[in-house]
């Protein structure tokens, strides 16, 4: 930890792919990366092993860079032995799978950038996905109506965990919902973010 990294711009042909790279790219994925590079430039550096020039992370970006005619890319050199470099290659690819999208926030961002100035598919999302996110109604929930419809007659055997994100002015209504839940034997833990 704490080592400073070195960034260089190098000819693509000087980099050597990791022959055992287990992550493969579809043609559709390659097209998305090419479009991203064409729109935003090549701004996410390749990670390569210092001394061998073996690509640790960025194989797909290199393919896309070649396809759009780039001859040079930014590289961060990592001083790693072969075992560590290969382990990091797997980790770099696998850890991306652990992230999830917050559809509400993602929809908000798409609404913010939907100005007509940018083809939103450069984000890597398909037109149908974008349309769905833009059309989704994440507007306010009528908590009063929900509270009236809440059926607490059934016994609850398993814990239910929920995170509710809402504006501060909804706190009073939420407290009423929580009170009904607590009256029916459901423990409620509260944590309010005041934004301070």
PDB file of C-alpha atoms in Angstrom:
ATOM      1  CA  UNK A   1       0.000   0.000   0.000  1.00  0.00           C
ATOM      2  CA  UNK A   2       1.062   3.540  -0.548  1.00  0.00           C
ATOM      3  CA  UNK A   3       3.338   2.910  -3.540  1.00  0.00           C
ATOM      4  CA  UNK A   4       3.241   5.681  -6.117  1.00  0.00           C
ATOM      5  CA  UNK A   5       2.196   4.572  -9.547  1.00  0.00           C
ATOM      6  CA  UNK A   6       3.811   5.563 -12.812  1.00  0.00           C
ATOM      7  CA  UNK A   7       1.759   6.497 -15.870  1.00  0.00           C
ATOM      8  CA  UNK A   8       3.173   6.487 -19.398  1.00  0.00           C
ATOM      9  CA  UNK A   9       1.805   6.640 -22.920  1.00  0.00           C
ATOM     10  CA  UNK A  10       3.127   3.675 -24.885  1.00  0.00           C
ATOM     11  CA  UNK A  11       2.618   2.128 -28.325  1.00  0.00           C
ATOM     12  CA  UNK A  12      -0.137  -0.490 -28.217  1.00  0.00           C
ATOM     13  CA  UNK A  13       2.126  -2.990 -29.966  1.00  0.00           C
ATOM     14  CA  UNK A  14       4.612  -2.832 -27.077  1.00  0.00           C
ATOM     15  CA  UNK A  15       2.035  -4.379 -24.728  1.00  0.00           C
ATOM     16  CA  UNK A  16       1.660  -8.150 -24.424  1.00  0.00           C
ATOM     17  CA  UNK A  17      -1.713  -9.735 -23.649  1.00  0.00           C
ATOM     18  CA  UNK A  18      -1.919 -12.145 -20.718  1.00  0.00           C
ATOM     19  CA  UNK A  19      -2.459 -15.360 -22.690  1.00  0.00           C
ATOM     20  CA  UNK A  20      -4.490 -16.885 -19.874  1.00  0.00           C
ATOM     21  CA  UNK A  21      -6.885 -13.947 -19.508  1.00  0.00           C
ATOM     22  CA  UNK A  22     -10.145 -15.703 -18.580  1.00  0.00           C
ATOM     23  CA  UNK A  23     -12.419 -12.750 -19.367  1.00  0.00           C
ATOM     24  CA  UNK A  24     -13.750 -12.732 -22.924  1.00  0.00           C
ATOM     25  CA  UNK A  25     -15.561  -9.915 -24.705  1.00  0.00           C
ATOM     26  CA  UNK A  26     -18.547 -10.224 -27.002  1.00  0.00           C
ATOM     27  CA  UNK A  27     -18.726  -8.341 -30.297  1.00  0.00           C
ATOM     28  CA  UNK A  28     -21.503  -6.217 -28.799  1.00  0.00           C
ATOM     29  CA  UNK A  29     -19.282  -5.417 -25.817  1.00  0.00           C
ATOM     30  CA  UNK A  30     -16.407  -4.487 -28.119  1.00  0.00           C
ATOM     31  CA  UNK A  31     -18.686  -2.110 -30.041  1.00  0.00           C
ATOM     32  CA  UNK A  32     -19.744  -0.431 -26.783  1.00  0.00           C
ATOM     33  CA  UNK A  33     -16.134   0.115 -25.714  1.00  0.00           C
ATOM     34  CA  UNK A  34     -15.238   1.468 -29.164  1.00  0.00           C
ATOM     35  CA  UNK A  35     -18.110   3.958 -28.958  1.00  0.00           C
ATOM     36  CA  UNK A  36     -17.027   4.961 -25.471  1.00  0.00           C
ATOM     37  CA  UNK A  37     -13.457   5.612 -26.637  1.00  0.00           C
ATOM     38  CA  UNK A  38     -14.713   7.588 -29.631  1.00  0.00           C
ATOM     39  CA  UNK A  39     -16.919   9.731 -27.388  1.00  0.00           C
ATOM     40  CA  UNK A  40     -14.768  10.154 -24.278  1.00  0.00           C
ATOM     41  CA  UNK A  41     -11.270   9.278 -25.573  1.00  0.00           C
ATOM     42  CA  UNK A  42      -9.067   6.614 -23.960  1.00  0.00           C
ATOM     43  CA  UNK A  43      -9.068   7.899 -20.387  1.00  0.00           C
ATOM     44  CA  UNK A  44      -9.030   4.687 -18.338  1.00  0.00           C
ATOM     45  CA  UNK A  45      -5.384   3.527 -18.340  1.00  0.00           C
ATOM     46  CA  UNK A  46      -4.327  -0.031 -19.024  1.00  0.00           C
ATOM     47  CA  UNK A  47      -2.592  -1.778 -16.129  1.00  0.00           C
ATOM     48  CA  UNK A  48       0.569  -3.601 -17.192  1.00  0.00           C
ATOM     49  CA  UNK A  49       3.299  -5.554 -15.452  1.00  0.00           C
ATOM     50  CA  UNK A  50       6.485  -3.557 -15.139  1.00  0.00           C
ATOM     51  CA  UNK A  51       9.401  -5.253 -16.867  1.00  0.00           C
ATOM     52  CA  UNK A  52       7.365  -7.666 -19.020  1.00  0.00           C
ATOM     53  CA  UNK A  53       4.746  -5.293 -20.490  1.00  0.00           C
ATOM     54  CA  UNK A  54       2.107  -7.974 -19.860  1.00  0.00           C
ATOM     55  CA  UNK A  55      -1.397  -6.511 -19.740  1.00  0.00           C
ATOM     56  CA  UNK A  56      -2.952  -7.122 -16.334  1.00  0.00           C
ATOM     57  CA  UNK A  57      -6.173  -5.175 -16.889  1.00  0.00           C
ATOM     58  CA  UNK A  58      -7.432  -3.531 -20.060  1.00  0.00           C
ATOM     59  CA  UNK A  59      -7.358  -6.272 -22.695  1.00  0.00           C
ATOM     60  CA  UNK A  60     -10.758  -5.297 -24.071  1.00  0.00           C
ATOM     61  CA  UNK A  61      -9.913  -1.579 -24.104  1.00  0.00           C
ATOM     62  CA  UNK A  62      -6.760  -2.408 -26.088  1.00  0.00           C
ATOM     63  CA  UNK A  63      -8.815  -4.338 -28.682  1.00  0.00           C
ATOM     64  CA  UNK A  64     -11.223  -1.420 -28.971  1.00  0.00           C
ATOM     65  CA  UNK A  65      -8.376   1.115 -29.167  1.00  0.00           C
ATOM     66  CA  UNK A  66      -6.824  -0.798 -32.070  1.00  0.00           C
ATOM     67  CA  UNK A  67     -10.212  -1.016 -33.776  1.00  0.00           C
ATOM     68  CA  UNK A  68     -10.673   2.770 -33.661  1.00  0.00           C
ATOM     69  CA  UNK A  69      -7.150   3.397 -34.945  1.00  0.00           C
ATOM     70  CA  UNK A  70      -5.279   4.385 -31.792  1.00  0.00           C
ATOM     71  CA  UNK A  71      -1.607   3.499 -31.754  1.00  0.00           C
ATOM     72  CA  UNK A  72      -0.741   4.679 -28.245  1.00  0.00           C
ATOM     73  CA  UNK A  73      -2.535   4.291 -24.902  1.00  0.00           C
ATOM     74  CA  UNK A  74      -2.007   5.377 -21.295  1.00  0.00           C
ATOM     75  CA  UNK A  75      -0.504   2.658 -19.108  1.00  0.00           C
ATOM     76  CA  UNK A  76       0.021   2.364 -15.383  1.00  0.00           C
ATOM     77  CA  UNK A  77       2.998   0.141 -14.629  1.00  0.00           C
ATOM     78  CA  UNK A  78       2.573  -2.247 -11.716  1.00  0.00           C
ATOM     79  CA  UNK A  79       5.531  -3.864  -9.995  1.00  0.00           C
ATOM     80  CA  UNK A  80       3.978  -7.309  -9.462  1.00  0.00           C
ATOM     81  CA  UNK A  81       5.277 -10.834  -9.808  1.00  0.00           C
ATOM     82  CA  UNK A  82       3.431 -13.157 -12.218  1.00  0.00           C
ATOM     83  CA  UNK A  83       1.272 -14.765  -9.535  1.00  0.00           C
ATOM     84  CA  UNK A  84       0.128 -11.440  -8.105  1.00  0.00           C
ATOM     85  CA  UNK A  85      -0.467  -9.995 -11.585  1.00  0.00           C
ATOM     86  CA  UNK A  86      -2.642 -12.951 -12.593  1.00  0.00           C
ATOM     87  CA  UNK A  87      -4.550 -12.822  -9.314  1.00  0.00           C
ATOM     88  CA  UNK A  88      -5.176  -9.110  -9.813  1.00  0.00           C
ATOM     89  CA  UNK A  89      -6.385  -9.777 -13.373  1.00  0.00           C
ATOM     90  CA  UNK A  90      -9.055 -12.073 -11.953  1.00  0.00           C
ATOM     91  CA  UNK A  91      -9.911  -9.697  -9.099  1.00  0.00           C
ATOM     92  CA  UNK A  92     -10.208  -6.690 -11.418  1.00  0.00           C
ATOM     93  CA  UNK A  93     -12.727  -8.532 -13.570  1.00  0.00           C
ATOM     94  CA  UNK A  94     -14.590 -10.370 -10.816  1.00  0.00           C
ATOM     95  CA  UNK A  95     -15.036  -7.470  -8.410  1.00  0.00           C
ATOM     96  CA  UNK A  96     -16.955  -5.542 -11.068  1.00  0.00           C
ATOM     97  CA  UNK A  97     -19.576  -8.292 -10.872  1.00  0.00           C
ATOM     98  CA  UNK A  98     -20.149  -7.513  -7.192  1.00  0.00           C
ATOM     99  CA  UNK A  99     -21.553  -4.045  -7.829  1.00  0.00           C
ATOM    100  CA  UNK A 100     -25.256  -3.398  -8.313  1.00  0.00           C
ATOM    101  CA  UNK A 101     -27.039  -0.456  -9.853  1.00  0.00           C
ATOM    102  CA  UNK A 102     -29.280   1.715  -7.735  1.00  0.00           C
ATOM    103  CA  UNK A 103     -32.002   1.999 -10.389  1.00  0.00           C
ATOM    104  CA  UNK A 104     -33.497   5.088  -8.773  1.00  0.00           C
ATOM    105  CA  UNK A 105     -30.207   6.995  -8.778  1.00  0.00           C
ATOM    106  CA  UNK A 106     -29.292   5.661 -12.213  1.00  0.00           C
ATOM    107  CA  UNK A 107     -32.635   6.862 -13.572  1.00  0.00           C
ATOM    108  CA  UNK A 108     -31.997  10.263 -11.993  1.00  0.00           C
ATOM    109  CA  UNK A 109     -28.582  10.505 -13.663  1.00  0.00           C
ATOM    110  CA  UNK A 110     -30.021   9.505 -17.039  1.00  0.00           C
ATOM    111  CA  UNK A 111     -32.710  12.158 -16.648  1.00  0.00           C
ATOM    112  CA  UNK A 112     -29.991  14.718 -15.843  1.00  0.00           C
ATOM    113  CA  UNK A 113     -27.912  13.880 -18.918  1.00  0.00           C
ATOM    114  CA  UNK A 114     -30.860  13.413 -21.302  1.00  0.00           C
ATOM    115  CA  UNK A 115     -30.436  16.869 -22.832  1.00  0.00           C
ATOM    116  CA  UNK A 116     -30.429  15.776 -26.466  1.00  0.00           C
ATOM    117  CA  UNK A 117     -26.754  16.712 -26.802  1.00  0.00           C
ATOM    118  CA  UNK A 118     -25.423  13.199 -26.219  1.00  0.00           C
ATOM    119  CA  UNK A 119     -26.346   9.769 -27.540  1.00  0.00           C
ATOM    120  CA  UNK A 120     -27.050   8.065 -24.224  1.00  0.00           C
ATOM    121  CA  UNK A 121     -26.014   4.651 -25.556  1.00  0.00           C
ATOM    122  CA  UNK A 122     -22.366   5.747 -25.171  1.00  0.00           C
ATOM    123  CA  UNK A 123     -22.908   4.825 -21.507  1.00  0.00           C
ATOM    124  CA  UNK A 124     -22.995   1.159 -22.522  1.00  0.00           C
ATOM    125  CA  UNK A 125     -26.711   0.784 -21.820  1.00  0.00           C
ATOM    126  CA  UNK A 126     -28.980  -0.398 -24.629  1.00  0.00           C
ATOM    127  CA  UNK A 127     -31.773   1.873 -25.916  1.00  0.00           C
ATOM    128  CA  UNK A 128     -34.465  -0.304 -24.275  1.00  0.00           C
ATOM    129  CA  UNK A 129     -32.700  -0.150 -20.911  1.00  0.00           C
ATOM    130  CA  UNK A 130     -32.336   3.615 -21.183  1.00  0.00           C
ATOM    131  CA  UNK A 131     -35.989   4.062 -22.159  1.00  0.00           C
ATOM    132  CA  UNK A 132     -37.042   1.953 -19.198  1.00  0.00           C
ATOM    133  CA  UNK A 133     -34.898   3.977 -16.803  1.00  0.00           C
ATOM    134  CA  UNK A 134     -36.150   7.281 -18.199  1.00  0.00           C
ATOM    135  CA  UNK A 135     -39.791   6.160 -18.077  1.00  0.00           C
ATOM    136  CA  UNK A 136     -39.656   4.658 -14.581  1.00  0.00           C
ATOM    137  CA  UNK A 137     -41.750   6.508 -12.074  1.00  0.00           C
ATOM    138  CA  UNK A 138     -39.675   6.840  -8.955  1.00  0.00           C
ATOM    139  CA  UNK A 139     -41.877   9.648  -7.755  1.00  0.00           C
ATOM    140  CA  UNK A 140     -43.176   9.988  -4.237  1.00  0.00           C
ATOM    141  CA  UNK A 141     -45.014   7.062  -2.693  1.00  0.00           C
ATOM    142  CA  UNK A 142     -48.348   7.873  -1.100  1.00  0.00           C
ATOM    143  CA  UNK A 143     -47.367   6.688   2.382  1.00  0.00           C
ATOM    144  CA  UNK A 144     -50.779   7.614   3.791  1.00  0.00           C
ATOM    145  CA  UNK A 145     -52.514   5.233   1.362  1.00  0.00           C
ATOM    146  CA  UNK A 146     -49.892   2.554   1.972  1.00  0.00           C
ATOM    147  CA  UNK A 147     -50.411   2.825   5.724  1.00  0.00           C
ATOM    148  CA  UNK A 148     -54.182   2.413   5.295  1.00  0.00           C
ATOM    149  CA  UNK A 149     -53.666  -0.733   3.187  1.00  0.00           C
ATOM    150  CA  UNK A 150     -51.062  -2.316   5.451  1.00  0.00           C
ATOM    151  CA  UNK A 151     -52.367  -5.717   6.582  1.00  0.00           C
ATOM    152  CA  UNK A 152     -50.719  -6.753   9.818  1.00  0.00           C
ATOM    153  CA  UNK A 153     -53.024  -9.715  10.496  1.00  0.00           C
ATOM    154  CA  UNK A 154     -50.583 -12.325   9.220  1.00  0.00           C
ATOM    155  CA  UNK A 155     -47.837 -13.524  11.539  1.00  0.00           C
ATOM    156  CA  UNK A 156     -44.343 -12.703  10.372  1.00  0.00           C
ATOM    157  CA  UNK A 157     -41.777 -15.427  11.000  1.00  0.00           C
ATOM    158  CA  UNK A 158     -38.678 -14.040   9.335  1.00  0.00           C
ATOM    159  CA  UNK A 159     -36.928 -10.706   9.746  1.00  0.00           C
ATOM    160  CA  UNK A 160     -37.681  -8.094   7.133  1.00  0.00           C
ATOM    161  CA  UNK A 161     -34.998  -5.540   6.388  1.00  0.00           C
ATOM    162  CA  UNK A 162     -35.727  -2.453   4.403  1.00  0.00           C
ATOM    163  CA  UNK A 163     -33.911   0.759   3.678  1.00  0.00           C
ATOM    164  CA  UNK A 164     -36.121   3.730   2.963  1.00  0.00           C
ATOM    165  CA  UNK A 165     -34.637   6.795   1.340  1.00  0.00           C
ATOM    166  CA  UNK A 166     -36.924   9.762   1.378  1.00  0.00           C
ATOM    167  CA  UNK A 167     -37.042  13.470   1.927  1.00  0.00           C
ATOM    168  CA  UNK A 168     -36.927  14.830   5.471  1.00  0.00           C
ATOM    169  CA  UNK A 169     -40.499  16.115   5.255  1.00  0.00           C
ATOM    170  CA  UNK A 170     -41.729  12.479   5.103  1.00  0.00           C
ATOM    171  CA  UNK A 171     -40.304  11.670   8.537  1.00  0.00           C
ATOM    172  CA  UNK A 172     -43.596  12.278  10.355  1.00  0.00           C
ATOM    173  CA  UNK A 173     -45.520   9.900   8.088  1.00  0.00           C
ATOM    174  CA  UNK A 174     -42.738   7.307   8.333  1.00  0.00           C
ATOM    175  CA  UNK A 175     -42.879   7.490  12.109  1.00  0.00           C
ATOM    176  CA  UNK A 176     -46.587   6.630  11.911  1.00  0.00           C
ATOM    177  CA  UNK A 177     -45.785   3.642   9.691  1.00  0.00           C
ATOM    178  CA  UNK A 178     -43.063   2.540  12.098  1.00  0.00           C
ATOM    179  CA  UNK A 179     -45.446   2.900  15.051  1.00  0.00           C
ATOM    180  CA  UNK A 180     -47.949   0.541  13.384  1.00  0.00           C
ATOM    181  CA  UNK A 181     -45.175  -1.947  12.679  1.00  0.00           C
ATOM    182  CA  UNK A 182     -43.929  -1.780  16.262  1.00  0.00           C
ATOM    183  CA  UNK A 183     -47.465  -2.232  17.629  1.00  0.00           C
ATOM    184  CA  UNK A 184     -47.542  -5.486  15.694  1.00  0.00           C
ATOM    185  CA  UNK A 185     -44.314  -6.774  17.190  1.00  0.00           C
ATOM    186  CA  UNK A 186     -41.946  -5.703  14.438  1.00  0.00           C
ATOM    187  CA  UNK A 187     -38.726  -4.104  15.578  1.00  0.00           C
ATOM    188  CA  UNK A 188     -37.793  -0.969  13.669  1.00  0.00           C
ATOM    189  CA  UNK A 189     -34.346   0.604  13.692  1.00  0.00           C
ATOM    190  CA  UNK A 190     -34.190   4.233  12.663  1.00  0.00           C
ATOM    191  CA  UNK A 191     -31.359   6.236  11.224  1.00  0.00           C
ATOM    192  CA  UNK A 192     -32.057   9.592   9.669  1.00  0.00           C
ATOM    193  CA  UNK A 193     -29.569  11.349   7.456  1.00  0.00           C
ATOM    194  CA  UNK A 194     -30.014  15.033   8.076  1.00  0.00           C
ATOM    195  CA  UNK A 195     -27.653  15.935   5.262  1.00  0.00           C
ATOM    196  CA  UNK A 196     -25.409  17.840   7.659  1.00  0.00           C
TER     197      UNK A 196
END
